[in-house]
Amino acid sequence: MKNPRAKHNFVGQTCSITGVGSYVPERVMTNADLEKIVETSDEWITTRTGIKERRIAAANEFTSDLAANAAKRAMEMAGVSAEQIDLIIVATITPDMPFPNTACLVQQKIGAGRAAAFDIEAACSGFIYALEIGQQFIMSRTYQTVLVIGAEKLSSITNWKDRNTCVLFGDGAGAAILQNRENSHGLLTAVMGADGDKANLLSMPGGGSACPATMQSVTDGLHFLRMDGKETFKNAVQAMCSAANEVLSRCDLDVTKIKCVIPHQANRRIIDAVGDRLKATPEQLFVNLHKYGNTSAASVAIALDEAVRSGKIQKGDLILIVAFGAGLTWGAAVIEW
Ligand code: UT7
């Protein structure tokens, strides 16, 4: 294998992930619970999606709370204090409110008073977008320590009367600490992509400048997430495979060299289709979808944390992360752990 780091990182410098952490709310909502709310069945949800249960945040628990809890765990693993953090990036489609941004609220909750703070919105690809943005600040030496978070309270935009969508999503957060380490392991390369022509496949139409909140917009359900599931499915498989192949090829790697493939956790059938096309074995694919459903920007971040803490990923292992979401957006990255 050629040195996969050589082509893409500045010589001698690496954007290392020195800590990861995740947090999911305590309340578990099972498929049996959903059977009582909408006309569905555990059998349908399990066979069509692979999801068995998801976590639902409490009424007084917001995206910034989930994010702050995940951040504290990542900081602990990295041995980083709140004062050391230079920048906080939160990827979310469910901010606590339109403004101020959720990253500022996280800054206050973790006491990172020195940090600049902003949100990015790339739906389920948000964590990979945020990693790539954070990497740029590290590699340019603008900042020493960047906290990147994917966090969602999707239950706040879920239409609990729509069985097409309400069985799919869950709440949670995942975080990573990025730091510059000389001649060390870290992010080798990342790609981001988008296709605004297909913006209508997955959206929440209400609440922005195009459709501010009115009595009518609420009555019409415009403040709920909506999705064309079938079209989204097709685009997800295609975009994730192509993004994954691009980062592998940039690093002169074939999939056999990857210890762990961490795909966005939206649907087991999507994960398996992507795995098949990439020729990844079931042992390489990391799946925790059955426990959490689709947590959008938090999905890959939670999975990365669980893969690391469970011992599935060891120092020196190569990891492929890949995601797809509304926008449309997609992204992939190769990480040397
Ligand atoms: O995170 C961003 C990316 N998101 C995704 O990638 C999600 C992509 N899409 C999907 O995962 C799948 O398209 C879904 C899981 C959303 C739907 O699966 P599907 O195999 O595409 O089912 P469908 O939408 O074609 O629905 C098949 C049938 C329909 O009934 P009819 O019209 O054939 O009689 C639906 O009404 O299943 C019905 N159905 C349900 N039945 C029981 C849809 N949702 C449910 C449900 N329970 N929850």
Short mmCIF file of C-alpha atoms and ligand atoms in Angstrom, two decimals:
data_model
loop_
_atom_site.label_atom_id
_atom_site.label_comp_id
_atom_site.label_asym_id
_atom_site.label_seq_id
_atom_site.Cartn_x
_atom_site.Cartn_y
_atom_site.Cartn_z
CA MET A 1 0.00 0.00 0.00
CA LYS A 2 1.27 3.44 -0.85
CA ASN A 3 1.32 5.91 2.00
CA PRO A 4 -2.29 7.16 1.86
CA ARG A 5 -1.37 10.25 3.83
CA ALA A 6 1.33 11.46 1.51
CA LYS A 7 -0.84 13.00 -1.18
CA HIS A 8 -3.39 14.85 0.86
CA ASN A 9 -1.98 16.19 4.10
CA PHE A 10 0.60 18.89 4.45
CA VAL A 11 3.95 17.22 5.00
CA GLY A 12 4.45 16.41 8.66
CA GLN A 13 1.08 17.80 9.74
CA THR A 14 -2.11 15.94 10.51
CA CYS A 15 -5.58 16.90 11.58
CA SER A 16 -6.00 14.29 14.30
CA ILE A 17 -9.23 13.25 15.96
CA THR A 18 -8.02 13.17 19.57
CA GLY A 19 -11.39 12.43 21.16
CA VAL A 20 -14.90 11.32 20.27
CA GLY A 21 -18.08 11.24 22.33
CA SER A 22 -21.79 10.72 21.93
CA TYR A 23 -25.00 11.11 23.84
CA VAL A 24 -28.53 9.82 23.28
CA PRO A 25 -31.58 10.71 25.37
CA GLU A 26 -32.79 8.20 27.95
CA ARG A 27 -36.29 7.63 26.57
CA VAL A 28 -36.52 4.63 24.24
CA MET A 29 -39.38 4.50 21.73
CA THR A 30 -39.81 0.97 20.34
CA ASN A 31 -41.61 -0.15 17.20
CA ALA A 32 -44.31 -1.53 19.49
CA ASP A 33 -44.77 2.01 20.91
CA LEU A 34 -45.23 3.31 17.35
CA GLU A 35 -47.84 0.64 16.61
CA LYS A 36 -50.00 2.46 19.17
CA ILE A 37 -49.61 5.84 17.43
CA VAL A 38 -49.86 5.11 13.68
CA GLU A 39 -50.96 2.24 11.48
CA THR A 40 -47.68 0.35 11.30
CA SER A 41 -46.07 -2.82 12.59
CA ASP A 42 -42.78 -3.94 14.06
CA GLU A 43 -42.58 -6.37 11.15
CA TRP A 44 -42.90 -3.61 8.49
CA ILE A 45 -40.44 -1.26 10.19
CA THR A 46 -37.90 -4.03 10.81
CA THR A 47 -37.98 -5.53 7.33
CA ARG A 48 -38.19 -2.23 5.40
CA THR A 49 -35.69 -0.25 7.52
CA GLY A 50 -33.86 -2.40 10.11
CA ILE A 51 -34.88 -0.02 12.89
CA LYS A 52 -36.09 -1.57 16.17
CA GLU A 53 -36.08 1.47 18.45
CA ARG A 54 -35.02 5.11 18.64
CA ARG A 55 -34.32 7.67 21.39
CA ILE A 56 -36.61 10.62 22.01
CA ALA A 57 -35.45 13.73 23.90
CA ALA A 58 -37.47 15.07 26.81
CA ALA A 59 -39.57 18.19 26.30
CA ASN A 60 -37.01 20.27 28.20
CA GLU A 61 -33.98 18.67 26.49
CA PHE A 62 -32.85 20.53 23.38
CA THR A 63 -30.37 19.94 20.57
CA SER A 64 -27.80 22.09 22.43
CA ASP A 65 -28.14 19.85 25.52
CA LEU A 66 -27.57 16.67 23.51
CA ALA A 67 -24.63 18.37 21.77
CA ALA A 68 -23.07 19.61 25.03
CA ASN A 69 -23.27 16.13 26.59
CA ALA A 70 -21.59 14.53 23.56
CA ALA A 71 -18.96 17.31 23.53
CA LYS A 72 -18.04 16.75 27.19
CA ARG A 73 -17.39 13.06 26.49
CA ALA A 74 -15.19 13.87 23.48
CA MET A 75 -13.28 16.49 25.52
CA GLU A 76 -12.71 13.96 28.29
CA MET A 77 -11.31 11.39 25.85
CA ALA A 78 -9.06 14.02 24.26
CA GLY A 79 -7.97 15.43 27.64
CA VAL A 80 -9.03 18.88 26.45
CA SER A 81 -10.42 21.57 28.78
CA ALA A 82 -13.21 23.93 27.72
CA GLU A 83 -10.77 26.88 27.74
CA GLN A 84 -8.58 25.15 25.14
CA ILE A 85 -11.33 25.04 22.51
CA ASP A 86 -10.83 27.64 19.76
CA LEU A 87 -13.84 26.86 17.58
CA ILE A 88 -17.15 25.01 17.89
CA ILE A 89 -18.99 23.85 14.77
CA VAL A 90 -22.44 22.33 15.22
CA ALA A 91 -24.05 20.51 12.29
CA THR A 92 -27.82 20.34 12.70
CA ILE A 93 -31.16 20.74 10.96
CA THR A 94 -32.91 21.08 14.32
CA PRO A 95 -31.26 24.09 16.01
CA ASP A 96 -32.72 25.11 19.37
CA MET A 97 -34.08 28.17 17.52
CA PRO A 98 -33.43 29.97 14.18
CA PHE A 99 -30.93 32.22 15.96
CA PRO A 100 -28.69 32.52 17.91
CA ASN A 101 -26.90 29.51 16.54
CA THR A 102 -26.79 26.27 18.53
CA ALA A 103 -22.97 26.35 18.68
CA CYS A 104 -23.16 29.53 20.80
CA LEU A 105 -25.59 27.79 23.17
CA VAL A 106 -23.20 24.82 23.40
CA GLN A 107 -20.30 27.22 24.03
CA GLN A 108 -22.18 28.57 27.05
CA LYS A 109 -23.21 25.11 28.30
CA ILE A 110 -19.68 23.67 28.25
CA GLY A 111 -17.99 26.91 29.36
CA ALA A 112 -15.78 27.30 26.27
CA GLY A 113 -15.69 31.10 26.56
CA ARG A 114 -12.70 31.55 24.20
CA ALA A 115 -14.26 29.65 21.29
CA ALA A 116 -15.75 31.08 18.10
CA ALA A 117 -18.99 29.28 17.33
CA PHE A 118 -21.16 28.66 14.29
CA ASP A 119 -23.62 26.13 12.89
CA ILE A 120 -23.61 24.44 9.52
CA GLU A 121 -26.60 22.81 7.86
CA ALA A 122 -26.02 19.92 5.51
CA ALA A 123 -28.65 17.56 6.94
CA CYS A 124 -27.45 13.97 7.34
CA SER A 125 -24.10 14.84 5.71
CA GLY A 126 -23.57 17.60 8.29
CA PHE A 127 -21.00 15.87 10.48
CA ILE A 128 -18.75 15.08 7.50
CA TYR A 129 -19.11 18.64 6.20
CA ALA A 130 -18.25 19.95 9.69
CA LEU A 131 -15.21 17.66 9.93
CA GLU A 132 -13.92 18.91 6.60
CA ILE A 133 -14.48 22.55 7.59
CA GLY A 134 -12.83 21.97 10.98
CA GLN A 135 -9.89 20.30 9.26
CA GLN A 136 -9.29 23.42 7.15
CA PHE A 137 -8.89 25.56 10.30
CA ILE A 138 -6.51 23.01 11.82
CA MET A 139 -4.35 22.51 8.72
CA SER A 140 -4.09 26.25 8.10
CA ARG A 141 -2.94 26.59 11.73
CA THR A 142 -5.68 29.13 12.36
CA TYR A 143 -6.84 27.12 15.37
CA GLN A 144 -5.26 24.49 17.61
CA THR A 145 -8.41 22.80 18.89
CA VAL A 146 -11.74 22.51 17.09
CA LEU A 147 -14.87 20.87 18.52
CA VAL A 148 -17.11 19.40 15.81
CA ILE A 149 -20.59 18.18 16.70
CA GLY A 150 -23.51 16.57 14.85
CA ALA A 151 -26.68 16.92 16.94
CA GLU A 152 -30.39 16.57 16.31
CA LYS A 153 -33.72 16.64 18.04
CA LEU A 154 -35.59 15.31 15.02
CA SER A 155 -38.59 14.43 17.18
CA SER A 156 -39.29 18.19 17.21
CA ILE A 157 -39.95 18.26 13.44
CA THR A 158 -41.53 14.81 13.10
CA ASN A 159 -45.16 14.48 12.04
CA TRP A 160 -46.33 11.75 14.42
CA LYS A 161 -49.37 11.16 12.19
CA ASP A 162 -47.29 10.35 9.09
CA ARG A 163 -46.24 6.69 9.15
CA ASN A 164 -44.04 7.24 6.09
CA THR A 165 -41.61 9.31 8.15
CA CYS A 166 -42.30 9.08 11.89
CA VAL A 167 -40.93 5.54 12.22
CA LEU A 168 -37.55 6.51 10.76
CA PHE A 169 -36.00 9.19 12.94
CA GLY A 170 -34.48 9.61 16.39
CA ASP A 171 -32.63 12.11 18.59
CA GLY A 172 -28.96 12.15 19.59
CA ALA A 173 -25.55 13.78 19.25
CA GLY A 174 -21.95 12.88 18.46
CA ALA A 175 -18.80 14.97 18.77
CA ALA A 176 -15.12 14.96 17.84
CA ILE A 177 -12.12 17.02 18.93
CA LEU A 178 -9.75 17.97 16.10
CA GLN A 179 -6.17 18.96 16.84
CA ASN A 180 -2.95 19.40 14.92
CA ARG A 181 -0.50 16.60 15.60
CA GLU A 182 2.86 16.34 13.88
CA ASN A 183 3.50 13.07 12.01
CA SER A 184 0.47 11.46 13.56
CA HIS A 185 -2.78 9.79 12.50
CA GLY A 186 -5.95 11.57 11.46
CA LEU A 187 -8.16 12.70 8.61
CA LEU A 188 -6.54 11.68 5.34
CA THR A 189 -9.02 13.14 2.90
CA ALA A 190 -12.66 14.17 2.63
CA VAL A 191 -15.11 15.04 -0.13
CA MET A 192 -18.34 17.00 0.00
CA GLY A 193 -21.00 17.23 -2.71
CA ALA A 194 -24.45 18.64 -3.33
CA ASP A 195 -27.32 18.64 -5.84
CA GLY A 196 -29.80 21.47 -5.30
CA ASP A 197 -31.88 20.26 -8.26
CA LYS A 198 -33.25 17.59 -5.93
CA ALA A 199 -33.92 19.87 -2.95
CA ASN A 200 -37.60 18.91 -2.97
CA LEU A 201 -36.97 15.22 -2.16
CA LEU A 202 -36.41 15.87 1.52
CA SER A 203 -37.30 19.13 3.22
CA MET A 204 -39.12 21.06 5.90
CA PRO A 205 -40.82 23.84 3.92
CA GLY A 206 -42.05 26.04 6.78
CA GLY A 207 -40.31 28.41 9.17
CA GLY A 208 -37.82 30.09 6.82
CA SER A 209 -38.05 33.29 4.79
CA ALA A 210 -39.90 31.47 1.98
CA CYS A 211 -42.67 30.38 4.29
CA PRO A 212 -42.63 32.10 7.69
CA ALA A 213 -44.73 30.56 10.45
CA THR A 214 -48.41 31.43 10.25
CA MET A 215 -51.54 29.76 11.60
CA GLN A 216 -52.04 28.42 8.07
CA SER A 217 -48.50 27.04 7.72
CA VAL A 218 -48.92 25.18 11.01
CA THR A 219 -52.33 23.84 10.00
CA ASP A 220 -50.84 22.69 6.69
CA GLY A 221 -48.07 20.78 8.48
CA LEU A 222 -45.30 22.76 6.77
CA HIS A 223 -43.13 22.69 9.91
CA PHE A 224 -42.71 18.94 9.70
CA LEU A 225 -40.04 17.01 7.84
CA ARG A 226 -41.30 15.48 4.57
CA MET A 227 -39.61 13.01 2.25
CA ASP A 228 -40.01 11.18 -1.04
CA GLY A 229 -38.65 7.94 0.39
CA LYS A 230 -38.17 5.94 -2.81
CA GLU A 231 -36.31 8.64 -4.75
CA THR A 232 -34.24 9.53 -1.70
CA PHE A 233 -33.30 5.87 -1.33
CA LYS A 234 -32.04 5.61 -4.93
CA ASN A 235 -30.05 8.82 -4.72
CA ALA A 236 -28.59 7.82 -1.34
CA VAL A 237 -27.08 4.57 -2.63
CA GLN A 238 -25.66 6.18 -5.76
CA ALA A 239 -24.19 9.26 -4.03
CA MET A 240 -22.72 7.38 -1.07
CA CYS A 241 -20.99 4.84 -3.32
CA SER A 242 -19.55 7.49 -5.56
CA ALA A 243 -18.31 9.64 -2.63
CA ALA A 244 -16.79 6.59 -0.94
CA ASN A 245 -15.02 5.49 -4.12
CA GLU A 246 -13.66 8.99 -4.63
CA VAL A 247 -11.99 9.20 -1.21
CA LEU A 248 -10.65 5.65 -1.52
CA SER A 249 -9.17 6.40 -4.91
CA ARG A 250 -7.63 9.68 -3.71
CA CYS A 251 -5.83 7.69 -1.01
CA ASP A 252 -4.85 4.87 -3.40
CA LEU A 253 -6.77 2.46 -1.21
CA ASP A 254 -9.09 -0.39 -2.02
CA VAL A 255 -11.83 -1.31 0.38
CA THR A 256 -10.02 -4.40 1.69
CA LYS A 257 -7.60 -2.05 3.49
CA ILE A 258 -10.45 -0.41 5.42
CA LYS A 259 -11.05 -1.82 8.90
CA CYS A 260 -14.41 -0.20 9.42
CA VAL A 261 -16.92 1.37 7.02
CA ILE A 262 -19.26 3.73 8.87
CA PRO A 263 -22.18 4.70 6.63
CA HIS A 264 -24.96 7.13 7.51
CA GLN A 265 -27.57 5.11 9.41
CA ALA A 266 -30.81 5.77 7.49
CA ASN A 267 -31.99 2.36 6.36
CA ARG A 268 -30.46 -1.11 6.65
CA ARG A 269 -31.26 -1.77 2.98
CA ILE A 270 -29.30 1.36 1.97
CA ILE A 271 -26.36 0.32 4.17
CA ASP A 272 -26.35 -3.19 2.66
CA ALA A 273 -26.65 -1.88 -0.91
CA VAL A 274 -23.73 0.51 -0.35
CA GLY A 275 -21.72 -2.29 1.31
CA ASP A 276 -22.40 -4.64 -1.61
CA ARG A 277 -21.43 -2.09 -4.25
CA LEU A 278 -18.24 -1.15 -2.38
CA LYS A 279 -17.52 -4.89 -1.89
CA ALA A 280 -17.25 -4.37 1.86
CA THR A 281 -17.86 -7.45 4.01
CA PRO A 282 -20.60 -7.46 6.67
CA GLU A 283 -17.80 -7.48 9.29
CA GLN A 284 -16.46 -4.19 7.92
CA LEU A 285 -19.83 -2.40 8.02
CA PHE A 286 -20.70 -0.65 11.28
CA VAL A 287 -24.42 -0.65 12.04
CA ASN A 288 -26.22 0.79 15.08
CA LEU A 289 -29.36 1.87 13.21
CA HIS A 290 -31.51 -0.72 15.02
CA LYS A 291 -30.95 1.18 18.30
CA TYR A 292 -31.26 4.81 17.22
CA GLY A 293 -32.98 5.07 13.82
CA ASN A 294 -31.86 7.90 11.58
CA THR A 295 -30.35 10.71 13.68
CA SER A 296 -29.35 12.81 10.64
CA ALA A 297 -26.20 14.89 11.37
CA ALA A 298 -25.56 12.89 14.55
CA SER A 299 -25.67 9.50 12.86
CA VAL A 300 -22.09 9.00 11.64
CA ALA A 301 -20.72 10.79 14.73
CA ILE A 302 -22.54 8.50 17.18
CA ALA A 303 -21.50 5.45 15.15
CA LEU A 304 -17.84 6.56 15.09
CA ASP A 305 -17.88 7.01 18.87
CA GLU A 306 -19.47 3.59 19.43
CA ALA A 307 -17.04 1.90 17.04
CA VAL A 308 -14.08 3.43 18.87
CA ARG A 309 -15.34 2.74 22.39
CA SER A 310 -16.35 -0.83 21.58
CA GLY A 311 -12.79 -1.61 20.46
CA LYS A 312 -13.82 -2.26 16.83
CA ILE A 313 -11.37 0.45 15.80
CA GLN A 314 -7.78 0.33 17.02
CA LYS A 315 -4.91 2.77 16.62
CA GLY A 316 -3.64 2.72 13.04
CA ASP A 317 -6.86 1.30 11.55
CA LEU A 318 -8.27 2.92 8.42
CA ILE A 319 -11.91 4.02 8.61
CA LEU A 320 -14.25 5.11 5.83
CA ILE A 321 -17.17 7.34 6.80
CA VAL A 322 -19.84 8.22 4.26
CA ALA A 323 -23.15 10.07 4.44
CA PHE A 324 -26.01 11.42 2.39
CA GLY A 325 -28.92 13.73 3.15
CA ALA A 326 -31.28 16.53 2.26
CA GLY A 327 -30.02 19.21 -0.09
CA LEU A 328 -29.19 16.88 -1.60
CA THR A 329 -25.82 16.68 0.12
CA TRP A 330 -23.24 13.93 0.53
CA GLY A 331 -19.78 13.45 1.91
CA ALA A 332 -17.13 10.86 2.67
CA ALA A 333 -13.80 10.77 4.46
CA VAL A 334 -10.96 8.37 5.16
CA ILE A 335 -9.50 8.52 8.66
CA GLU A 336 -6.38 6.77 9.94
CA TRP A 337 -7.17 6.18 13.60
O1 UT7 B 1 -31.31 10.47 5.99
C1 UT7 B 1 -31.55 10.97 4.71
C2 UT7 B 1 -31.76 9.91 3.79
N1 UT7 B 1 -32.99 9.21 4.03
C3 UT7 B 1 -33.12 8.08 3.45
O2 UT7 B 1 -32.19 7.64 2.84
C4 UT7 B 1 -34.42 7.34 3.50
C5 UT7 B 1 -34.64 6.68 2.19
N2 UT7 B 1 -35.88 5.96 2.01
C6 UT7 B 1 -36.19 4.83 2.70
O3 UT7 B 1 -35.48 4.42 3.60
C7 UT7 B 1 -37.41 4.06 2.26
O4 UT7 B 1 -37.87 4.56 1.04
C8 UT7 B 1 -38.56 4.10 3.30
C9 UT7 B 1 -38.20 3.27 4.51
C10 UT7 B 1 -38.86 5.52 3.71
C11 UT7 B 1 -39.81 3.50 2.68
O5 UT7 B 1 -39.55 2.18 2.22
P1 UT7 B 1 -40.10 1.72 0.80
O6 UT7 B 1 -39.71 0.34 0.63
O7 UT7 B 1 -39.57 2.72 -0.20
O8 UT7 B 1 -41.64 1.79 0.99
P2 UT7 B 1 -42.72 2.68 0.22
O9 UT7 B 1 -42.55 4.12 0.60
O10 UT7 B 1 -42.68 2.34 -1.22
O11 UT7 B 1 -44.04 2.12 0.82
C12 UT7 B 1 -44.47 0.80 0.55
C13 UT7 B 1 -45.79 0.59 1.23
C14 UT7 B 1 -46.80 1.67 0.94
O12 UT7 B 1 -48.07 1.06 0.86
P3 UT7 B 1 -48.78 0.82 -0.56
O13 UT7 B 1 -48.88 2.19 -1.19
O14 UT7 B 1 -47.86 -0.09 -1.31
O15 UT7 B 1 -50.07 0.20 -0.19
C15 UT7 B 1 -46.75 2.56 2.13
O16 UT7 B 1 -47.96 3.23 2.37
O17 UT7 B 1 -45.60 0.62 2.66
C16 UT7 B 1 -46.49 1.56 3.23
N3 UT7 B 1 -45.85 2.14 4.40
C17 UT7 B 1 -45.96 1.63 5.62
N4 UT7 B 1 -46.62 0.55 6.09
C18 UT7 B 1 -46.52 0.28 7.41
C19 UT7 B 1 -45.06 3.24 4.43
N5 UT7 B 1 -44.66 3.46 5.70
C20 UT7 B 1 -45.21 2.47 6.45
C21 UT7 B 1 -45.14 2.15 7.82
N6 UT7 B 1 -45.80 1.05 8.25
N7 UT7 B 1 -44.45 2.89 8.71
#
